[in-house]
Short mmCIF file of C-alpha atoms in Angstrom, two decimals:
data_model
loop_
_atom_site.label_atom_id
_atom_site.label_comp_id
_atom_site.label_asym_id
_atom_site.label_seq_id
_atom_site.Cartn_x
_atom_site.Cartn_y
_atom_site.Cartn_z
CA UNK Q 696 61.12 38.26 -1.39
CA UNK Q 697 59.79 36.52 1.75
CA UNK Q 698 56.90 34.97 0.31
CA UNK Q 699 58.63 34.02 -3.04
CA UNK Q 700 61.19 32.45 -1.04
CA UNK Q 701 58.83 30.53 1.06
CA UNK Q 702 57.18 28.93 -2.46
CA UNK Q 703 59.88 28.07 -3.71
CA UNK Q 704 60.98 26.00 -1.45
CA UNK Q 705 57.94 24.53 -0.96
CA UNK Q 706 57.79 23.37 -4.28
CA UNK Q 707 61.44 22.11 -3.72
CA UNK Q 708 59.34 20.05 -0.37
CA UNK Q 709 56.94 18.66 -3.36
CA UNK Q 710 59.00 17.48 -5.77
CA UNK Q 711 61.17 15.66 -3.48
CA UNK Q 712 58.41 13.77 -2.07
CA UNK Q 713 56.97 13.26 -5.20
CA UNK Q 714 60.58 11.68 -6.37
CA UNK Q 715 60.27 9.74 -3.34
CA UNK Q 716 57.23 7.87 -4.05
CA UNK Q 717 57.93 7.35 -7.31
CA UNK Q 718 60.91 5.87 -5.88
CA UNK Q 719 59.32 3.37 -3.91
CA UNK Q 720 56.47 2.97 -6.13
CA UNK Q 721 59.14 1.44 -8.75
CA UNK Q 722 61.27 -0.31 -6.01
CA UNK Q 723 57.73 -2.25 -5.07
CA UNK Q 724 57.15 -3.27 -8.76
CA UNK Q 725 60.45 -4.20 -8.97
CA UNK Q 726 60.75 -6.23 -5.59
CA UNK Q 727 57.04 -8.07 -6.88
CA UNK Q 728 58.71 -8.61 -10.46
CA UNK Q 729 61.51 -10.60 -8.52
CA UNK Q 730 59.34 -12.47 -6.13
CA UNK Q 731 57.09 -13.70 -8.81
CA UNK Q 732 59.55 -14.90 -11.27
CA UNK Q 733 61.07 -16.54 -7.78
CA UNK Q 734 57.86 -18.84 -7.30
CA UNK Q 735 57.73 -19.47 -10.53
CA UNK Q 736 60.89 -20.88 -10.80
CA UNK Q 737 60.38 -22.75 -7.89
CA UNK Q 738 57.49 -24.35 -9.59
CA UNK Q 739 59.05 -25.05 -12.51
CA UNK Q 740 61.25 -27.08 -10.38
CA UNK Q 741 58.84 -28.62 -8.41
CA UNK Q 742 56.82 -30.05 -10.84
CA UNK Q 743 59.05 -31.04 -13.19
CA UNK Q 744 58.23 -34.52 -13.38
CA UNK Q 745 54.49 -33.43 -13.87
CA UNK Q 746 55.04 -30.62 -16.37
CA UNK Q 747 57.10 -33.15 -18.39
CA UNK Q 748 54.36 -36.47 -18.38
CA UNK Q 749 51.19 -33.69 -19.26
CA UNK Q 750 53.54 -33.22 -22.73
CA UNK Q 751 55.18 -36.78 -23.01
CA UNK Q 752 50.93 -38.04 -22.87
CA UNK Q 753 49.38 -35.28 -24.54
CA UNK Q 754 48.48 -38.04 -28.18
CA UNK Q 755 47.63 -41.25 -25.92
CA UNK Q 756 44.05 -42.30 -25.14
CA UNK Q 757 43.79 -41.83 -21.83
CA UNK Q 758 42.78 -39.04 -19.53
CA UNK Q 759 45.46 -36.78 -18.28
CA UNK Q 760 46.26 -37.59 -14.29
CA UNK Q 761 46.10 -34.95 -11.78
CA UNK Q 762 49.28 -33.63 -9.95
CA UNK Q 763 50.32 -36.20 -6.89
CA UNK Q 764 51.91 -33.39 -5.08
CA UNK Q 765 49.46 -30.95 -2.84
CA UNK Q 766 49.45 -27.60 -4.63
CA UNK Q 767 48.82 -23.94 -3.72
CA UNK Q 768 46.93 -21.57 -4.24
CA UNK Q 769 49.81 -19.63 -5.99
CA UNK Q 770 51.25 -22.91 -7.86
CA UNK Q 771 47.29 -23.20 -9.02
CA UNK Q 772 47.85 -19.96 -11.12
CA UNK Q 773 51.44 -20.99 -12.66
CA UNK Q 774 49.87 -24.44 -13.67
CA UNK Q 775 47.15 -22.05 -15.13
CA UNK Q 776 49.32 -20.62 -16.70
CA UNK Q 777 51.09 -22.94 -18.02
CA UNK Q 778 48.53 -24.60 -19.30
CA UNK Q 779 46.86 -21.72 -21.08
CA UNK Q 780 50.56 -21.42 -23.34
CA UNK Q 781 50.25 -25.08 -23.98
CA UNK Q 782 46.82 -24.96 -25.60
CA UNK Q 783 47.01 -21.65 -27.52
CA UNK Q 784 50.20 -24.06 -28.55
CA UNK Q 785 48.06 -26.87 -30.11
CA UNK Q 786 46.10 -25.98 -33.69
CA UNK Q 787 44.81 -29.54 -33.02
CA UNK Q 788 41.21 -29.07 -31.62
CA UNK Q 789 41.54 -33.11 -30.05
CA UNK Q 790 44.66 -31.62 -27.70
CA UNK Q 791 43.30 -28.71 -26.81
CA UNK Q 792 39.72 -30.75 -25.74
CA UNK Q 793 43.06 -33.27 -23.96
CA UNK Q 794 44.12 -30.34 -22.19
CA UNK Q 795 40.74 -28.57 -20.80
CA UNK Q 796 39.34 -31.61 -19.56
CA UNK Q 797 42.58 -31.65 -17.39
CA UNK Q 798 41.64 -28.05 -16.37
CA UNK Q 799 38.08 -29.15 -15.76
CA UNK Q 800 39.40 -31.99 -13.33
CA UNK Q 801 42.08 -29.43 -11.83
CA UNK Q 802 39.13 -27.32 -11.26
CA UNK Q 803 39.85 -23.94 -12.77
CA UNK Q 804 36.98 -23.89 -14.85
CA UNK Q 805 34.73 -24.35 -12.06
CA UNK Q 806 36.91 -21.16 -10.01
CA UNK Q 807 36.75 -19.05 -13.27
CA UNK Q 808 32.83 -19.57 -13.79
CA UNK Q 809 32.59 -18.52 -10.50
CA UNK Q 810 34.82 -15.04 -10.37
CA UNK Q 811 33.16 -14.42 -13.97
CA UNK Q 812 29.56 -14.74 -12.57
CA UNK Q 813 30.05 -13.07 -9.82
CA UNK Q 814 33.38 -10.81 -8.28
CA UNK Q 815 34.41 -7.05 -9.47
CA UNK Q 816 35.26 -6.13 -13.10
CA UNK Q 817 38.61 -6.66 -12.70
CA UNK Q 818 38.13 -10.42 -11.55
CA UNK Q 819 35.39 -10.73 -14.52
CA UNK Q 820 37.77 -9.53 -17.17
CA UNK Q 821 40.49 -11.69 -15.77
CA UNK Q 822 38.24 -14.97 -15.75
CA UNK Q 823 37.33 -13.98 -18.88
CA UNK Q 824 41.04 -14.01 -20.18
CA UNK Q 825 41.43 -17.79 -18.61
CA UNK Q 826 38.44 -19.18 -19.83
CA UNK Q 827 39.07 -18.03 -23.38
CA UNK Q 828 42.06 -19.71 -23.64
CA UNK Q 829 40.94 -23.06 -21.86
CA UNK Q 830 38.27 -22.69 -24.80
CA UNK Q 831 35.55 -23.19 -22.16
CA UNK Q 832 32.08 -23.40 -24.27
CA UNK Q 833 29.72 -23.02 -21.42
CA UNK Q 834 30.85 -19.77 -20.48
CA UNK Q 835 29.82 -17.90 -23.69
CA UNK Q 836 26.50 -16.90 -23.17
CA UNK Q 837 28.09 -15.17 -19.83
CA UNK Q 838 30.71 -13.96 -22.20
CA UNK Q 839 28.20 -12.80 -24.30
CA UNK Q 840 26.15 -10.55 -21.64
CA UNK Q 841 29.15 -9.60 -20.33
CA UNK Q 842 30.15 -8.09 -23.60
CA UNK Q 843 26.73 -5.94 -24.35
CA UNK Q 844 27.24 -4.19 -21.10
CA UNK Q 845 30.74 -3.48 -21.06
CA UNK Q 846 31.69 -0.01 -22.34
CA UNK Q 847 34.53 0.48 -25.20
CA UNK Q 848 37.77 0.30 -23.42
CA UNK Q 849 40.85 -1.90 -24.20
CA UNK Q 850 39.29 -4.65 -22.41
CA UNK Q 851 36.42 -5.23 -24.62
CA UNK Q 852 38.69 -7.06 -26.61
CA UNK Q 853 39.64 -9.35 -24.24
CA UNK Q 854 36.30 -10.21 -23.86
CA UNK Q 855 35.59 -10.24 -27.57
CA UNK Q 856 38.64 -12.60 -27.93
CA UNK Q 857 37.71 -15.11 -25.39
CA UNK Q 858 33.64 -15.54 -27.35
CA UNK Q 859 35.33 -16.23 -29.78
CA UNK Q 860 38.27 -18.58 -28.64
CA UNK Q 861 34.64 -20.25 -26.67
CA UNK Q 862 32.16 -20.01 -29.59
CA UNK Q 863 30.35 -23.34 -29.80
CA UNK Q 864 29.03 -21.67 -33.69
CA UNK Q 865 29.08 -19.47 -36.38
CA UNK Q 866 26.00 -18.07 -34.20
CA UNK Q 867 28.05 -16.80 -31.02
CA UNK Q 868 30.35 -15.00 -33.66
CA UNK Q 869 27.95 -13.21 -35.67
CA UNK Q 870 26.64 -12.65 -31.67
CA UNK Q 871 30.25 -11.24 -30.23
CA UNK Q 872 30.56 -8.97 -33.78
CA UNK Q 873 27.00 -7.63 -33.88
CA UNK Q 874 27.55 -6.29 -29.94
CA UNK Q 875 30.65 -4.86 -31.37
CA UNK Q 876 29.15 -2.62 -34.51
CA UNK Q 877 27.60 -0.02 -31.83
CA UNK Q 878 31.21 1.17 -30.43
CA UNK Q 879 31.69 1.95 -34.97
CA UNK Q 880 35.30 2.45 -34.38
CA UNK Q 881 36.59 0.93 -37.72
CA UNK Q 882 38.80 -1.64 -36.48
CA UNK Q 883 38.56 -4.00 -39.51
CA UNK Q 884 41.94 -6.10 -39.12
CA UNK Q 885 41.32 -6.44 -35.04
CA UNK Q 886 37.73 -7.86 -35.61
CA UNK Q 887 39.00 -10.36 -38.45
CA UNK Q 888 41.90 -11.70 -36.27
CA UNK Q 889 39.69 -12.13 -33.27
CA UNK Q 890 37.41 -14.05 -35.86
CA UNK Q 891 40.03 -16.13 -36.89
CA UNK Q 892 40.33 -17.45 -33.31
CA UNK Q 893 37.41 -19.93 -33.40
CA UNK Q 894 36.98 -23.11 -34.86
CA UNK Q 895 34.42 -22.54 -37.38
CA UNK Q 896 34.04 -22.17 -41.16
CA UNK Q 897 35.33 -18.63 -41.43
CA UNK Q 898 35.18 -18.46 -45.25
CA UNK Q 899 31.60 -19.27 -44.88
CA UNK Q 900 31.07 -16.02 -42.08
CA UNK Q 901 33.36 -13.92 -44.01
CA UNK Q 902 31.11 -14.55 -47.35
CA UNK Q 903 27.97 -14.05 -45.06
CA UNK Q 904 29.06 -10.61 -44.11
CA UNK Q 905 30.12 -9.20 -47.59
CA UNK Q 906 26.76 -9.82 -48.74
CA UNK Q 907 25.51 -8.01 -46.08
CA UNK Q 908 23.86 -3.90 -45.93
CA UNK Q 909 25.76 -2.64 -42.91
CA UNK Q 910 29.39 -1.35 -44.00
CA UNK Q 911 31.28 -2.08 -41.20
CA UNK Q 912 30.09 -6.32 -41.90
CA UNK Q 913 31.04 -5.33 -45.17
CA UNK Q 914 34.60 -4.22 -44.30
CA UNK Q 915 34.63 -7.17 -41.84
CA UNK Q 916 34.07 -9.66 -44.94
CA UNK Q 917 35.79 -8.16 -47.19
CA UNK Q 918 39.49 -8.05 -44.54
CA UNK Q 919 38.57 -11.29 -43.62
CA UNK Q 920 38.41 -12.59 -47.55
CA UNK Q 921 42.11 -11.58 -47.94
CA UNK Q 922 43.53 -14.41 -46.73
CA UNK Q 923 41.57 -17.03 -49.74
CA UNK Q 924 42.12 -16.75 -53.28
CA UNK Q 925 38.82 -18.37 -55.39
CA UNK Q 926 37.34 -17.11 -58.30
CA UNK Q 927 33.37 -16.82 -55.94
CA UNK Q 928 36.33 -14.35 -53.67
CA UNK Q 929 36.77 -12.13 -56.58
CA UNK Q 930 32.77 -12.10 -57.60
CA UNK Q 931 31.78 -11.19 -54.17
CA UNK Q 932 34.38 -8.26 -54.47
CA UNK Q 933 33.81 -7.23 -58.20
CA UNK Q 934 29.72 -6.13 -56.99
CA UNK Q 935 30.92 -3.65 -54.49
CA UNK Q 936 33.03 -1.94 -56.43
CA UNK Q 937 30.78 0.48 -57.00
CA UNK Q 938 29.28 0.66 -53.17
CA UNK Q 939 28.54 4.01 -52.14
CA UNK Q 940 31.66 4.14 -49.33
CA UNK Q 941 35.01 4.50 -50.34
CA UNK Q 942 36.61 2.57 -48.00
CA UNK Q 943 34.52 -0.21 -49.17
CA UNK Q 944 35.77 0.42 -53.31
CA UNK Q 945 39.22 0.74 -52.26
CA UNK Q 946 38.87 -2.59 -50.45
CA UNK Q 947 36.89 -4.62 -52.86
CA UNK Q 948 39.08 -4.19 -55.67
CA UNK Q 949 42.38 -5.19 -53.78
CA UNK Q 950 40.47 -8.16 -52.75
CA UNK Q 951 38.92 -8.55 -56.33
CA UNK Q 952 42.89 -8.27 -57.72
CA UNK Q 953 44.85 -10.66 -55.43
CA UNK Q 954 41.72 -13.05 -55.77
CA UNK Q 955 42.57 -13.33 -59.94
CA UNK Q 956 44.99 -14.08 -62.26
CA UNK Q 957 43.47 -12.72 -65.77
CA UNK Q 958 41.43 -9.49 -65.95
CA UNK Q 959 38.85 -8.79 -68.47
CA UNK Q 960 40.19 -5.23 -70.85
CA UNK Q 961 36.40 -3.96 -70.11
CA UNK Q 962 37.37 -4.64 -66.34
CA UNK Q 963 41.00 -2.93 -66.30
CA UNK Q 964 39.29 0.05 -68.27
CA UNK Q 965 36.59 0.41 -65.58
CA UNK Q 966 38.87 0.53 -63.11
CA UNK Q 967 41.48 2.77 -64.16
CA UNK Q 968 38.70 5.38 -65.25
CA UNK Q 969 37.93 4.92 -61.30
CA UNK Q 970 37.60 8.72 -59.86
CA UNK Q 971 39.77 7.29 -56.95
CA UNK Q 972 43.34 7.46 -57.82
CA UNK Q 973 44.06 5.20 -55.02
CA UNK Q 974 41.95 2.28 -57.17
CA UNK Q 975 43.57 3.50 -60.10
CA UNK Q 976 47.51 2.71 -58.57
CA UNK Q 977 45.92 -0.81 -57.12
CA UNK Q 978 45.00 -1.60 -60.65
CA UNK Q 979 48.44 -0.39 -62.30
CA UNK Q 980 50.58 -2.46 -59.36
CA UNK Q 981 48.20 -5.72 -59.46
CA UNK Q 982 48.63 -5.70 -63.97
CA UNK Q 983 52.87 -4.88 -63.16
CA UNK Q 984 52.32 -7.87 -60.57
CA UNK Q 985 51.59 -10.23 -64.35
CA UNK Q 986 53.82 -8.93 -66.56
CA UNK Q 987 52.08 -10.11 -69.44
CA UNK Q 988 52.06 -8.03 -72.73
CA UNK Q 989 48.00 -8.07 -73.15
CA UNK Q 990 48.10 -4.77 -70.93
CA UNK Q 991 50.46 -2.82 -72.57
CA UNK Q 992 47.92 -0.49 -74.16
CA UNK Q 993 46.23 0.36 -71.16
CA UNK Q 994 49.10 0.28 -68.93
CA UNK Q 995 50.88 3.19 -71.70
CA UNK Q 996 46.60 4.92 -71.78
CA UNK Q 997 47.40 5.05 -68.05
CA UNK Q 998 50.28 7.32 -68.88
CA UNK Q 999 47.72 10.37 -69.23
CA UNK Q 1000 46.55 9.95 -65.48
CA UNK Q 1001 46.80 12.84 -64.00
CA UNK Q 1002 48.10 11.00 -60.54
CA UNK Q 1003 52.20 11.22 -61.17
CA UNK Q 1004 52.26 7.54 -58.81
CA UNK Q 1005 49.69 5.98 -61.86
CA UNK Q 1006 52.13 7.38 -64.09
CA UNK Q 1007 55.49 6.01 -62.33
CA UNK Q 1008 54.17 2.39 -62.00
CA UNK Q 1009 52.72 2.44 -65.47
CA UNK Q 1010 55.51 3.59 -66.89
CA UNK Q 1011 57.84 0.59 -64.51
CA UNK Q 1012 55.46 -1.60 -65.63
CA UNK Q 1013 55.83 -1.31 -69.68
CA UNK Q 1014 59.59 -1.49 -68.83
CA UNK Q 1015 59.50 -5.00 -67.14
CA UNK Q 1016 57.07 -6.08 -70.18
CA UNK Q 1017 60.63 -5.79 -72.59
CA UNK Q 1018 60.77 -3.88 -75.74
CA UNK Q 1019 57.13 -4.43 -76.76
CA UNK Q 1020 56.67 -2.20 -73.10
CA UNK Q 1021 59.43 -0.50 -73.58
CA UNK Q 1022 58.78 1.11 -77.17
CA UNK Q 1023 54.82 1.20 -75.94
CA UNK Q 1024 56.93 4.08 -73.12
CA UNK Q 1025 58.66 5.53 -75.41
CA UNK Q 1026 55.82 6.59 -77.90
CA UNK Q 1027 53.45 7.93 -75.05
CA UNK Q 1028 56.40 9.96 -74.29
CA UNK Q 1029 56.39 11.43 -77.28
CA UNK Q 1030 52.93 12.18 -77.29
CA UNK Q 1031 53.32 14.63 -75.11
CA UNK Q 1032 56.71 16.34 -75.97
CA UNK Q 1033 56.62 19.79 -74.82
CA UNK Q 1034 53.60 19.08 -72.05
CA UNK Q 1035 54.35 18.93 -68.44
CA UNK Q 1036 53.27 15.17 -68.75
CA UNK Q 1037 56.00 14.70 -71.22
CA UNK Q 1038 58.61 15.92 -69.01
CA UNK Q 1039 57.43 14.15 -66.10
CA UNK Q 1040 57.33 10.21 -68.40
CA UNK Q 1041 61.09 11.22 -69.86
CA UNK Q 1042 62.80 11.51 -66.50
CA UNK Q 1043 61.26 8.52 -65.47
CA UNK Q 1044 62.54 6.88 -68.07
CA UNK Q 1045 65.99 8.64 -68.02
CA UNK Q 1046 66.22 7.54 -64.26
CA UNK Q 1047 65.74 4.07 -64.70
CA UNK Q 1048 68.50 4.17 -67.36
CA UNK Q 1049 70.83 5.62 -65.20
CA UNK Q 1050 69.97 3.28 -62.75
CA UNK Q 1051 69.99 0.52 -64.89
CA UNK Q 1052 73.50 1.40 -66.37
CA UNK Q 1053 75.02 0.85 -62.28
CA UNK Q 1054 74.38 -3.05 -62.50
CA UNK Q 1055 76.19 -4.36 -66.21
CA UNK Q 1056 76.65 -7.56 -64.29
CA UNK Q 1057 72.94 -8.97 -64.21
CA UNK Q 1058 72.11 -10.34 -67.62
CA UNK Q 1059 68.62 -9.25 -67.27
CA UNK Q 1060 69.08 -5.74 -66.41
CA UNK Q 1061 71.77 -5.73 -69.50
CA UNK Q 1062 68.87 -6.01 -71.53
CA UNK Q 1063 66.36 -3.90 -70.58
CA UNK Q 1064 69.02 -1.07 -69.77
CA UNK Q 1065 70.35 -1.79 -73.86
CA UNK Q 1066 66.48 -1.59 -75.26
CA UNK Q 1067 64.95 1.09 -72.83
CA UNK Q 1068 68.60 3.17 -74.06
CA UNK Q 1069 67.59 2.10 -78.06
CA UNK Q 1070 63.86 3.11 -78.13
CA UNK Q 1071 64.80 6.31 -75.59
CA UNK Q 1072 66.89 7.13 -78.69
CA UNK Q 1073 65.72 5.95 -81.31
CA UNK Q 1074 61.85 7.83 -80.56
CA UNK Q 1075 62.89 10.83 -78.56
CA UNK Q 1076 66.27 11.95 -80.49
CA UNK Q 1077 68.41 12.68 -78.10
CA UNK Q 1078 71.47 15.01 -78.91
CA UNK Q 1079 73.09 14.02 -75.58
CA UNK Q 1080 74.12 9.99 -75.90
CA UNK Q 1081 74.42 7.76 -73.45
CA UNK Q 1082 76.89 5.40 -73.73
CA UNK Q 1083 75.52 1.89 -74.04
CA UNK Q 1084 76.79 -1.22 -71.79
CA UNK Q 1085 78.83 -3.49 -73.66
#
């Protein structure tokens, strides 16, 4: 009994000590945050005129002057952060270059280059971030070397983004991407976002990646090309529809469908017979967006699909095509009467009629409601009449 009491008391002391330490740490962090905020506010007041001067003369031809007030190390840090934010806010290369020259005159580039070449790991990562913000091309070789030797953690992408921002040409970006390939974590969207930070011809690079054999490079290329819409993009995507990797097939089909405004019948038939249900669904959704009666038969044929998502999407697409599509939908439901597929299609029609009947004030929906109800009663011969909106 005594031993149990002693253990409980000791445990209580440990908990009290942990809570006390936690409170001290939180208080210290809060105190540091308040102190930093106060120092930042003082910097803004002290250098207000100089900051206004920089913004006012960004569009001029003359080189920006240095501040005529001595700066402490902390104030240089605040100015660095302010300049970083300002550089990031511009897309014009000329204005960025002007601010980068100011950073060079302030000694900020030399300071961070020294930190990148030596010092602790934390200092190197911090230096990489600042050099990336300032678009320092001279830092690329050291950044690439650091990237090749880096372990896989979150700071890896800080360095990769710095390389993209500082990149001198496409070769630098390719080296950055290939250094990351060894980690093979499937972060395609993140890599595309990083590449888009560079000032190179991104379309040409993504198009080149699509032609590569490495699956990750292909995925990066397909993901990056989603921002573009042209026959060339559609053609490049179509060549990958039958790729051996399923994720590439899906991404290629998605890109192809988003890059075209008219799909050949043989291509539509091929995609709707694809073994992957996701691809069949993407195809139906693309056809629905076009709202073209040319694809009525393809949509009607898709009502046979074993994937209920595809059947539902096809039924709704047919309804939105007006009388032609509605007639095709109802005759399709009749073809499967008495089967599970027919019951599912009929349930979709009835649910849509019910939904449309609640919005008689919308002329387009009222017209669709009347056409759907008429075709439904005529083809399926329902005895329990659903009253038409007048």
